Amino acid sequence: MTVTDAPRVRPTDPAGAPAHAPAADPAAGPAVARRARRRADRERALAAPHGWLSLAGFHWLPSRPEPLPGVPGLWLADAAGAHLRPGETGGPRVRGPEVVDGAYDGDVPEGGSVVLGTFLPSGREPVDGADPDHQQAGETAAVAIELVRRTGRLAIRLRDPHARTRLDFAGVPVFDHDPSWEVEAPVRLYDEPRELVVGAARPGLVHRLQAVGELDLTRGDRTVTLVLTGSPGGAPTLLFSDEAPGVAPWRVARPELPGSLTPGDTGVACLDLNHAVNLPYAFSDHGTCPAPPPGNHVPFAVTAGERAPR
């Protein structure tokens, strides 16, 4: 999985997606207003109809046709990919252009995903009285069926707008903004990316990350060197754990590198840990997010950014 792990889904209508962050107060100043807008955008994205709060199931595909809990039809995976035998179990039907003649005609790369289609659970009303046969991923009543490949295996993950994690969402707790966590950090980019194998939020999975450089984070008289991951030429990612109480086991931040920095260069990155966020696994049992690289533990409390979800 990449850090974003975004499936290919039609754009969803954010109407009905709660925004729990306080509205920006123009009198508070532009910096405060920008932070409020950023927080509102973050929570709106999480709570979108098929956003990360909608995850409602994760099922490995069997080698023989079998029903999966809460999913219409019979499913299997073989060397050719994923297959659906619709109608054999009765109930709702899967709708979507990605499943043709009972098979997904495409490839899902390691760590990637694609939405195969959607279905309307029995007893659930279509949005605005629409025809159930035309409920697609952008409409908020339908459950989206996401095909993912993790550690070489195919699985189905469900994205349900009626998931309790979404309906009960009351915002992400955060630390108060602290300018002392806006730091300049020496950074060194590697000449070539280095492959790392790390664990995952879901037991039994591993991820292969590309280490692109390292960064020195200093707080008081303590300095720790942390590995940056990403793709060459792309925005680097800092996956880390730390000693702060009440935070997720690991979080992610995105340092800003000078635009002129190229592989093999050294420079100074701007790292605002007030923008450190939780990965999707922190909100659901169905995330497959990568763990930080070995050694990416900050040996002090980073009391900035998002806290663990309630």
mmCIF file of N, CA and C in Angstrom, residues 45-123:
data_model
loop_
_atom_site.group_PDB
_atom_site.id
_atom_site.type_symbol
_atom_site.label_atom_id
_atom_site.label_comp_id
_atom_site.label_asym_id
_atom_site.label_seq_id
_atom_site.Cartn_x
_atom_site.Cartn_y
_atom_site.Cartn_z
ATOM 1 N N ALA A 45 -12.620 14.795 3.825
ATOM 2 C CA ALA A 45 -12.126 13.701 2.987
ATOM 3 C C ALA A 45 -12.277 12.359 3.701
ATOM 4 N N LEU A 46 -11.939 12.304 4.984
ATOM 5 C CA LEU A 46 -12.100 11.063 5.740
ATOM 6 C C LEU A 46 -13.549 10.592 5.726
ATOM 7 N N ALA A 47 -14.478 11.535 5.867
ATOM 8 C CA ALA A 47 -15.894 11.199 6.024
ATOM 9 C C ALA A 47 -16.658 11.186 4.714
ATOM 10 N N ALA A 48 -15.971 11.252 3.580
ATOM 11 C CA ALA A 48 -16.657 11.136 2.294
ATOM 12 C C ALA A 48 -17.376 9.788 2.223
ATOM 13 N N PRO A 49 -18.425 9.677 1.406
ATOM 14 C CA PRO A 49 -19.218 8.443 1.379
ATOM 15 C C PRO A 49 -18.406 7.164 1.239
ATOM 16 N N HIS A 50 -17.339 7.196 0.446
ATOM 17 C CA HIS A 50 -16.476 6.029 0.314
ATOM 18 C C HIS A 50 -15.047 6.362 0.729
ATOM 19 N N GLY A 51 -14.909 7.250 1.714
ATOM 20 C CA GLY A 51 -13.601 7.590 2.252
ATOM 21 C C GLY A 51 -13.109 6.558 3.247
ATOM 22 N N TRP A 52 -12.026 6.900 3.943
ATOM 23 C CA TRP A 52 -11.395 5.914 4.821
ATOM 24 C C TRP A 52 -12.268 5.505 6.001
ATOM 25 N N LEU A 53 -13.211 6.332 6.389
ATOM 26 C CA LEU A 53 -14.091 5.950 7.499
ATOM 27 C C LEU A 53 -15.161 4.956 7.074
ATOM 28 N N SER A 54 -15.280 4.693 5.780
ATOM 29 C CA SER A 54 -16.326 3.787 5.293
ATOM 30 C C SER A 54 -15.868 2.329 5.220
ATOM 31 N N LEU A 55 -14.611 2.026 5.541
ATOM 32 C CA LEU A 55 -14.134 0.648 5.434
ATOM 33 C C LEU A 55 -14.966 -0.267 6.343
ATOM 34 N N ALA A 56 -15.474 -1.358 5.766
ATOM 35 C CA ALA A 56 -16.418 -2.194 6.517
ATOM 36 C C ALA A 56 -16.141 -3.684 6.395
ATOM 37 N N GLY A 57 -15.105 -4.086 5.713
ATOM 38 C CA GLY A 57 -14.817 -5.511 5.591
ATOM 39 C C GLY A 57 -13.576 -5.739 4.755
ATOM 40 N N PHE A 58 -12.883 -6.837 5.035
ATOM 41 C CA PHE A 58 -11.685 -7.227 4.282
ATOM 42 C C PHE A 58 -11.697 -8.744 4.184
ATOM 43 N N HIS A 59 -11.695 -9.279 2.960
ATOM 44 C CA HIS A 59 -11.819 -10.727 2.767
ATOM 45 C C HIS A 59 -10.841 -11.187 1.682
ATOM 46 N N TRP A 60 -9.961 -12.116 2.049
ATOM 47 C CA TRP A 60 -9.095 -12.723 1.040
ATOM 48 C C TRP A 60 -9.931 -13.528 0.072
ATOM 49 N N LEU A 61 -9.586 -13.482 -1.211
ATOM 50 C CA LEU A 61 -10.326 -14.252 -2.200
ATOM 51 C C LEU A 61 -9.873 -15.710 -2.164
ATOM 52 N N PRO A 62 -10.830 -16.640 -2.114
ATOM 53 C CA PRO A 62 -10.480 -18.072 -2.075
ATOM 54 C C PRO A 62 -10.097 -18.583 -3.456
ATOM 55 N N SER A 63 -9.562 -19.808 -3.503
ATOM 56 C CA SER A 63 -9.170 -20.406 -4.783
ATOM 57 C C SER A 63 -10.330 -21.110 -5.457
ATOM 58 N N ARG A 64 -11.423 -21.340 -4.714
ATOM 59 C CA ARG A 64 -12.644 -21.929 -5.287
ATOM 60 C C ARG A 64 -13.795 -20.960 -5.091
ATOM 61 N N PRO A 65 -14.830 -21.053 -5.920
ATOM 62 C CA PRO A 65 -15.957 -20.123 -5.773
ATOM 63 C C PRO A 65 -16.630 -20.267 -4.408
ATOM 64 N N GLU A 66 -16.625 -19.187 -3.646
ATOM 65 C CA GLU A 66 -17.231 -19.197 -2.322
ATOM 66 C C GLU A 66 -17.900 -17.851 -2.057
ATOM 67 N N PRO A 67 -18.938 -17.846 -1.202
ATOM 68 C CA PRO A 67 -19.507 -16.558 -0.786
ATOM 69 C C PRO A 67 -18.584 -15.864 0.200
ATOM 70 N N LEU A 68 -18.610 -14.555 0.186
ATOM 71 C CA LEU A 68 -17.863 -13.747 1.143
ATOM 72 C C LEU A 68 -18.851 -13.006 2.031
ATOM 73 N N PRO A 69 -18.562 -12.863 3.312
ATOM 74 C CA PRO A 69 -19.513 -12.211 4.224
ATOM 75 C C PRO A 69 -19.917 -10.813 3.744
ATOM 76 N N GLY A 70 -21.200 -10.644 3.558
ATOM 77 C CA GLY A 70 -21.721 -9.331 3.200
ATOM 78 C C GLY A 70 -21.521 -8.911 1.771
ATOM 79 N N VAL A 71 -21.060 -9.836 0.889
ATOM 80 C CA VAL A 71 -20.790 -9.484 -0.502
ATOM 81 C C VAL A 71 -21.642 -10.364 -1.414
ATOM 82 N N PRO A 72 -22.365 -9.785 -2.380
ATOM 83 C CA PRO A 72 -23.164 -10.610 -3.286
ATOM 84 C C PRO A 72 -22.302 -11.527 -4.145
ATOM 85 N N GLY A 73 -22.875 -12.658 -4.556
ATOM 86 C CA GLY A 73 -22.238 -13.553 -5.500
ATOM 87 C C GLY A 73 -21.217 -14.481 -4.875
ATOM 88 N N LEU A 74 -20.568 -15.266 -5.743
ATOM 89 C CA LEU A 74 -19.473 -16.152 -5.358
ATOM 90 C C LEU A 74 -18.183 -15.587 -5.941
ATOM 91 N N TRP A 75 -17.094 -15.698 -5.188
ATOM 92 C CA TRP A 75 -15.838 -15.076 -5.588
ATOM 93 C C TRP A 75 -14.699 -16.082 -5.564
ATOM 94 N N LEU A 76 -13.718 -15.858 -6.413
ATOM 95 C CA LEU A 76 -12.484 -16.627 -6.366
ATOM 96 C C LEU A 76 -11.372 -15.842 -7.027
ATOM 97 N N ALA A 77 -10.149 -16.254 -6.775
ATOM 98 C CA ALA A 77 -8.977 -15.680 -7.431
ATOM 99 C C ALA A 77 -8.124 -16.809 -7.973
ATOM 100 N N ASP A 78 -7.593 -16.629 -9.178
ATOM 101 C CA ASP A 78 -6.660 -17.598 -9.760
ATOM 102 C C ASP A 78 -5.564 -16.819 -10.472
ATOM 103 N N ALA A 79 -4.779 -17.519 -11.277
ATOM 104 C CA ALA A 79 -3.658 -16.861 -11.945
ATOM 105 C C ALA A 79 -4.108 -15.745 -12.879
ATOM 106 N N ALA A 80 -5.355 -15.825 -13.342
ATOM 107 C CA ALA A 80 -5.871 -14.807 -14.262
ATOM 108 C C ALA A 80 -6.410 -13.580 -13.538
ATOM 109 N N GLY A 81 -6.621 -13.685 -12.228
ATOM 110 C CA GLY A 81 -7.124 -12.533 -11.482
ATOM 111 C C GLY A 81 -8.348 -12.870 -10.655
ATOM 112 N N ALA A 82 -9.231 -11.895 -10.487
ATOM 113 C CA ALA A 82 -10.425 -12.031 -9.650
ATOM 114 C C ALA A 82 -11.636 -12.363 -10.506
ATOM 115 N N HIS A 83 -12.521 -13.215 -9.958
ATOM 116 C CA HIS A 83 -13.718 -13.641 -10.684
ATOM 117 C C HIS A 83 -14.933 -13.573 -9.766
ATOM 118 N N LEU A 84 -16.048 -13.169 -10.358
ATOM 119 C CA LEU A 84 -17.325 -13.094 -9.656
ATOM 120 C C LEU A 84 -18.347 -13.919 -10.419
ATOM 121 N N ARG A 85 -19.049 -14.776 -9.679
ATOM 122 C CA ARG A 85 -20.178 -15.504 -10.258
ATOM 123 C C ARG A 85 -21.446 -14.921 -9.653
ATOM 124 N N PRO A 86 -22.041 -13.967 -10.345
ATOM 125 C CA PRO A 86 -23.179 -13.262 -9.752
ATOM 126 C C PRO A 86 -24.438 -14.099 -9.777
ATOM 127 N N GLY A 87 -25.345 -13.767 -8.887
ATOM 128 C CA GLY A 87 -26.672 -14.359 -8.924
ATOM 129 C C GLY A 87 -26.796 -15.731 -8.319
ATOM 130 N N GLU A 88 -25.688 -16.406 -8.008
ATOM 131 C CA GLU A 88 -25.777 -17.766 -7.514
ATOM 132 C C GLU A 88 -26.186 -17.821 -6.049
ATOM 133 N N THR A 89 -26.030 -16.709 -5.355
ATOM 134 C CA THR A 89 -26.425 -16.692 -3.949
ATOM 135 C C THR A 89 -27.678 -15.848 -3.714
ATOM 136 N N GLY A 90 -28.253 -15.317 -4.786
ATOM 137 C CA GLY A 90 -29.441 -14.473 -4.631
ATOM 138 C C GLY A 90 -29.082 -13.135 -4.027
ATOM 139 N N GLY A 91 -30.089 -12.331 -3.730
ATOM 140 C CA GLY A 91 -29.860 -11.052 -3.080
ATOM 141 C C GLY A 91 -29.386 -9.983 -4.035
ATOM 142 N N PRO A 92 -28.702 -8.969 -3.534
ATOM 143 C CA PRO A 92 -28.299 -7.825 -4.354
ATOM 144 C C PRO A 92 -27.361 -8.242 -5.480
ATOM 145 N N ARG A 93 -27.328 -7.411 -6.511
ATOM 146 C CA ARG A 93 -26.438 -7.657 -7.641
ATOM 147 C C ARG A 93 -25.327 -6.611 -7.667
ATOM 148 N N VAL A 94 -24.150 -7.052 -8.095
ATOM 149 C CA VAL A 94 -23.022 -6.142 -8.232
ATOM 150 C C VAL A 94 -23.144 -5.407 -9.554
ATOM 151 N N ARG A 95 -23.007 -4.082 -9.495
ATOM 152 C CA ARG A 95 -23.069 -3.257 -10.699
ATOM 153 C C ARG A 95 -21.759 -2.493 -10.843
ATOM 154 N N GLY A 96 -21.247 -2.443 -12.060
ATOM 155 C CA GLY A 96 -20.037 -1.672 -12.278
ATOM 156 C C GLY A 96 -19.327 -2.132 -13.533
ATOM 157 N N PRO A 97 -18.648 -1.228 -14.212
ATOM 158 C CA PRO A 97 -18.016 -1.553 -15.494
ATOM 159 C C PRO A 97 -16.755 -2.385 -15.383
ATOM 160 N N GLU A 98 -16.191 -2.530 -14.168
ATOM 161 C CA GLU A 98 -14.915 -3.231 -14.055
ATOM 162 C C GLU A 98 -15.053 -4.753 -14.091
ATOM 163 N N VAL A 99 -16.248 -5.273 -13.815
ATOM 164 C CA VAL A 99 -16.463 -6.713 -13.851
ATOM 165 C C VAL A 99 -17.187 -7.049 -15.151
ATOM 166 N N VAL A 100 -16.488 -7.717 -16.062
ATOM 167 C CA VAL A 100 -17.036 -8.063 -17.372
ATOM 168 C C VAL A 100 -17.040 -9.574 -17.512
ATOM 169 N N ASP A 101 -18.221 -10.125 -17.813
ATOM 170 C CA ASP A 101 -18.350 -11.581 -17.971
ATOM 171 C C ASP A 101 -17.792 -12.327 -16.763
ATOM 172 N N GLY A 102 -18.008 -11.753 -15.589
ATOM 173 C CA GLY A 102 -17.644 -12.448 -14.361
ATOM 174 C C GLY A 102 -16.190 -12.352 -13.969
ATOM 175 N N ALA A 103 -15.395 -11.539 -14.650
ATOM 176 C CA ALA A 103 -13.974 -11.427 -14.301
ATOM 177 C C ALA A 103 -13.530 -9.977 -14.410
ATOM 178 N N TYR A 104 -12.526 -9.644 -13.623
ATOM 179 C CA TYR A 104 -11.928 -8.318 -13.725
ATOM 180 C C TYR A 104 -10.850 -8.374 -14.790
ATOM 181 N N ASP A 105 -11.056 -7.633 -15.863
ATOM 182 C CA ASP A 105 -10.150 -7.660 -17.005
ATOM 183 C C ASP A 105 -9.080 -6.577 -16.834
ATOM 184 N N GLY A 106 -8.169 -6.813 -15.931
ATOM 185 C CA GLY A 106 -7.123 -5.836 -15.664
ATOM 186 C C GLY A 106 -6.189 -6.359 -14.595
ATOM 187 N N ASP A 107 -5.174 -5.583 -14.302
ATOM 188 C CA ASP A 107 -4.183 -5.995 -13.314
ATOM 189 C C ASP A 107 -4.190 -5.013 -12.152
ATOM 190 N N VAL A 108 -4.066 -5.552 -10.956
ATOM 191 C CA VAL A 108 -3.921 -4.722 -9.767
ATOM 192 C C VAL A 108 -2.494 -4.903 -9.269
ATOM 193 N N PRO A 109 -1.676 -3.870 -9.312
ATOM 194 C CA PRO A 109 -0.284 -4.025 -8.872
ATOM 195 C C PRO A 109 -0.199 -4.208 -7.371
ATOM 196 N N GLU A 110 0.909 -4.723 -6.919
ATOM 197 C CA GLU A 110 1.141 -4.871 -5.484
ATOM 198 C C GLU A 110 0.969 -3.522 -4.792
ATOM 199 N N GLY A 111 0.144 -3.511 -3.742
ATOM 200 C CA GLY A 111 -0.134 -2.284 -3.021
ATOM 201 C C GLY A 111 -1.219 -1.433 -3.629
ATOM 202 N N GLY A 112 -1.746 -1.837 -4.787
ATOM 203 C CA GLY A 112 -2.753 -1.035 -5.476
ATOM 204 C C GLY A 112 -4.162 -1.528 -5.226
ATOM 205 N N SER A 113 -5.117 -0.842 -5.831
ATOM 206 C CA SER A 113 -6.514 -1.213 -5.664
ATOM 207 C C SER A 113 -7.334 -0.636 -6.801
ATOM 208 N N VAL A 114 -8.517 -1.205 -7.005
ATOM 209 C CA VAL A 114 -9.469 -0.711 -7.992
ATOM 210 C C VAL A 114 -10.868 -1.041 -7.495
ATOM 211 N N VAL A 115 -11.810 -0.146 -7.697
ATOM 212 C CA VAL A 115 -13.198 -0.428 -7.333
ATOM 213 C C VAL A 115 -13.851 -1.190 -8.482
ATOM 214 N N LEU A 116 -14.286 -2.418 -8.193
ATOM 215 C CA LEU A 116 -14.880 -3.274 -9.209
ATOM 216 C C LEU A 116 -16.315 -2.894 -9.516
ATOM 217 N N GLY A 117 -17.039 -2.451 -8.510
ATOM 218 C CA GLY A 117 -18.441 -2.127 -8.690
ATOM 219 C C GLY A 117 -19.071 -1.819 -7.350
ATOM 220 N N THR A 118 -20.375 -1.728 -7.354
ATOM 221 C CA THR A 118 -21.111 -1.411 -6.140
ATOM 222 C C THR A 118 -22.347 -2.287 -6.049
ATOM 223 N N PHE A 119 -22.939 -2.337 -4.858
ATOM 224 C CA PHE A 119 -24.220 -3.010 -4.696
ATOM 225 C C PHE A 119 -25.008 -2.305 -3.614
ATOM 226 N N LEU A 120 -26.301 -2.464 -3.694
ATOM 227 C CA LEU A 120 -27.194 -1.862 -2.714
ATOM 228 C C LEU A 120 -27.663 -2.971 -1.777
ATOM 229 N N PRO A 121 -27.264 -2.942 -0.493
ATOM 230 C CA PRO A 121 -27.659 -4.019 0.421
ATOM 231 C C PRO A 121 -29.175 -4.166 0.510
ATOM 232 N N SER A 122 -29.612 -5.369 0.792
ATOM 233 C CA SER A 122 -31.041 -5.637 0.920
ATOM 234 C C SER A 122 -31.648 -4.731 1.984
ATOM 235 N N GLY A 123 -32.769 -4.130 1.659
ATOM 236 C CA GLY A 123 -33.467 -3.271 2.606
ATOM 237 C C GLY A 123 -33.013 -1.838 2.616
#
